[in-house]
XYZ file of C-alpha atoms in Angstrom:
184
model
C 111.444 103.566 145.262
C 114.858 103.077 142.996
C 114.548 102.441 139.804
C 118.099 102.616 138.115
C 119.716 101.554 134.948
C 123.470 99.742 135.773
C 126.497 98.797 133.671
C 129.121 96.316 135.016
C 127.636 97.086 138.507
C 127.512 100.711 138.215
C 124.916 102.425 138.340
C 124.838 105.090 134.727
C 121.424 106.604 135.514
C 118.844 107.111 138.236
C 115.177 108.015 138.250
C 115.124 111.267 139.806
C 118.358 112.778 139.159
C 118.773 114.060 135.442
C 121.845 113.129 133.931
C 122.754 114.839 130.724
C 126.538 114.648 129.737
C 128.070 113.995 125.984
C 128.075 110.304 126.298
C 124.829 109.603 128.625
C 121.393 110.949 128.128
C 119.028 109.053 131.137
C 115.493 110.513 131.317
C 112.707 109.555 133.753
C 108.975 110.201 133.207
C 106.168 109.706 135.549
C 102.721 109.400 132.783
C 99.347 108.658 133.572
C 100.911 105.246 131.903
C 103.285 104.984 134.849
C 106.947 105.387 135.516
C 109.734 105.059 132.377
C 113.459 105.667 132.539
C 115.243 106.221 129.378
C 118.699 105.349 129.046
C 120.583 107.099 125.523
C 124.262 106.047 124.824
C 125.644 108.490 122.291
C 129.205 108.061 120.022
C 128.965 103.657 121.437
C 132.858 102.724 121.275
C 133.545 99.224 122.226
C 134.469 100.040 125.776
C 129.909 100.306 125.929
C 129.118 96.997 124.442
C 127.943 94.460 127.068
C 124.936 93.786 129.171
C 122.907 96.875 130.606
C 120.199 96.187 133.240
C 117.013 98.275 134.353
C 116.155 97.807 137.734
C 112.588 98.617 139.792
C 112.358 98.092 143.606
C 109.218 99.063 144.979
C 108.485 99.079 148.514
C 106.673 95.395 147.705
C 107.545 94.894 144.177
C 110.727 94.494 142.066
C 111.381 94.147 138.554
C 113.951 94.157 136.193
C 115.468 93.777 132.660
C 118.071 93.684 130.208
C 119.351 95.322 126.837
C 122.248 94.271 125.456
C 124.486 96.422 123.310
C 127.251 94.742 120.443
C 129.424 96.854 118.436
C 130.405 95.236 115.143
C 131.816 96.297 111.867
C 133.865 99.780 112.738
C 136.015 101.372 110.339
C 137.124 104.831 111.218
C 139.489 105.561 108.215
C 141.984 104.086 105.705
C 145.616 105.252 104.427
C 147.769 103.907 102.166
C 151.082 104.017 100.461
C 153.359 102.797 98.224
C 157.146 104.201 98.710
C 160.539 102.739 99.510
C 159.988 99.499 98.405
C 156.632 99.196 100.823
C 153.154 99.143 100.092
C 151.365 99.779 103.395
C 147.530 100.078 104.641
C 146.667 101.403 108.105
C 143.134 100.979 109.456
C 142.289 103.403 112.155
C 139.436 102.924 114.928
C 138.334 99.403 113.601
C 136.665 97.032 115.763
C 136.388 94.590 116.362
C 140.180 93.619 115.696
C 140.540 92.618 111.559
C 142.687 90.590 109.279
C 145.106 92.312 106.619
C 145.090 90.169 103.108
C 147.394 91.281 100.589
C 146.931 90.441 96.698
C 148.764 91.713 93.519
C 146.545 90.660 90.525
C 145.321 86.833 91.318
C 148.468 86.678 94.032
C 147.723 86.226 97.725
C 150.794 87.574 98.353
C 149.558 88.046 102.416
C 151.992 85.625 103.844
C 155.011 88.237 102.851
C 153.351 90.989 105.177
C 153.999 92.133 108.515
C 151.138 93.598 110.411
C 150.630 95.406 113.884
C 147.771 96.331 115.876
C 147.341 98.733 118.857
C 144.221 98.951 121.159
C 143.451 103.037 122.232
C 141.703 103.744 125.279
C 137.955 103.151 123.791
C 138.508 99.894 122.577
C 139.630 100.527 118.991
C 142.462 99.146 117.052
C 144.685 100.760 114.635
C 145.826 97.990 112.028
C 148.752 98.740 110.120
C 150.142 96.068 107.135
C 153.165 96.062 105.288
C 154.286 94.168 102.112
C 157.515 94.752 100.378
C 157.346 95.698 96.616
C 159.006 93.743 93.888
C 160.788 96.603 92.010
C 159.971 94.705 88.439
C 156.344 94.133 88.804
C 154.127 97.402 89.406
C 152.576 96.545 86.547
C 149.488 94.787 88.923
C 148.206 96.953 91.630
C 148.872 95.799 94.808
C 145.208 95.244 96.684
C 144.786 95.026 101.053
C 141.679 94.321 102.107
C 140.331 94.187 105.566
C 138.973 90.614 106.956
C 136.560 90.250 109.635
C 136.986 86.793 110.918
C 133.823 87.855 113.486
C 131.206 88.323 110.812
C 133.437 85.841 108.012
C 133.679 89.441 105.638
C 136.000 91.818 104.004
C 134.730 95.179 105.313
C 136.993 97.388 103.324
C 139.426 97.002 100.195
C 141.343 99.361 98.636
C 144.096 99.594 95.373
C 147.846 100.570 96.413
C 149.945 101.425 93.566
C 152.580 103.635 93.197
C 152.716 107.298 94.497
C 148.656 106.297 95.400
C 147.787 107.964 98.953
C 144.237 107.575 99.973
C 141.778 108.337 103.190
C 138.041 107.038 104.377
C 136.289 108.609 106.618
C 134.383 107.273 109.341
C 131.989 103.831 108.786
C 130.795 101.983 111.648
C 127.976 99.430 112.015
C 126.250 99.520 115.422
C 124.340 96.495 115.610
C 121.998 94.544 118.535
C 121.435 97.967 120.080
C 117.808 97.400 122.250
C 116.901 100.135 124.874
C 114.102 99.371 127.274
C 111.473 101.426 128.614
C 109.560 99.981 131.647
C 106.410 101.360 132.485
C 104.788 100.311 136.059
């Protein structure tokens, strides 16, 4: 018998072997029901989303399924500033990768920003945006909001005006996650 979740043609859990780390919880069972594997993904970055597949071979039989996992909507935190001339918003550990807009009062003022992204080792992106600041008008807060052209949403807005700092702390939206037991 081998009965086996796999990821990207690896196998991430076996039937008789307990595997227990941070990330990866897999559990087998043998009931008067019959034979389950349970596969538990813990702290899902972006580097885990895809197609995961449960597979039964049996000395006559075989059988075999699918979960799926999508990651959607992550914003780890927020900082802004407004100094030197430059009001700037970083977005830390967002995925999937967003869309800076820039407003002062009814302004889209967007199309005077710069904006860089960087991808870390789990699949995140940091998103920093920079607008320069005319010196005469602080008057109007200057607002960035972060655009999610995969879901067609802002996820996060915030004021910048001057000598304002600010932080968020972790928000992420794990969505699509199904997990399969398969009893035989």
């Amino acid at each position: 018998m081998k009965f086996e979740w796999q990821f990207k043609n690896t196998t991430v859990c076996q039937y008789e072997q307990k595997n227990f780390t941070s990330k990866i919880q897999c559990e087998g069972a043998n009931t008067t029901s019959g034979l389950s594997l349970t596969l538990t993904i813990r702290n899902i970055t972006p580097t885990d989303e895809g197609v995961y597949h449960c597979k039964l071979h049996l000395s006559r039989e075989a059988a075999n399924g699918q979960s799926h996992i999508k990651v959607e909507d992550c914003l780890g935190s927020t900082h802004k500033l407004l100094d030197n001339g430059t009001a700037s918003c970083t977005f830390d550990s967002v995925y999937p990768s967003g869309v800076v807009h820039w407003y002062q009062g009814d302004s889209n003022i967007t199309n005077a920003s710069k904006t860089h992204e960087k991808q870390d080792k789990d699949g995140f992106y940091s998103v920093k945006s920079e607008v320069p600041v005319k010196i005469k008008n602080h008057s109007q807060p200057y607002n960035c909001s972060l655009w999610m052209p995969s879901t067609n949403r802002y996820i996060f807005s915030q004021l910048v005006s001057l000598g304002s700092k600010g932080q968020l702390q972790w928000i992420c939206i794990i969505m699509g996650i199904l997990m399969r037991s398969f009893i035989i």
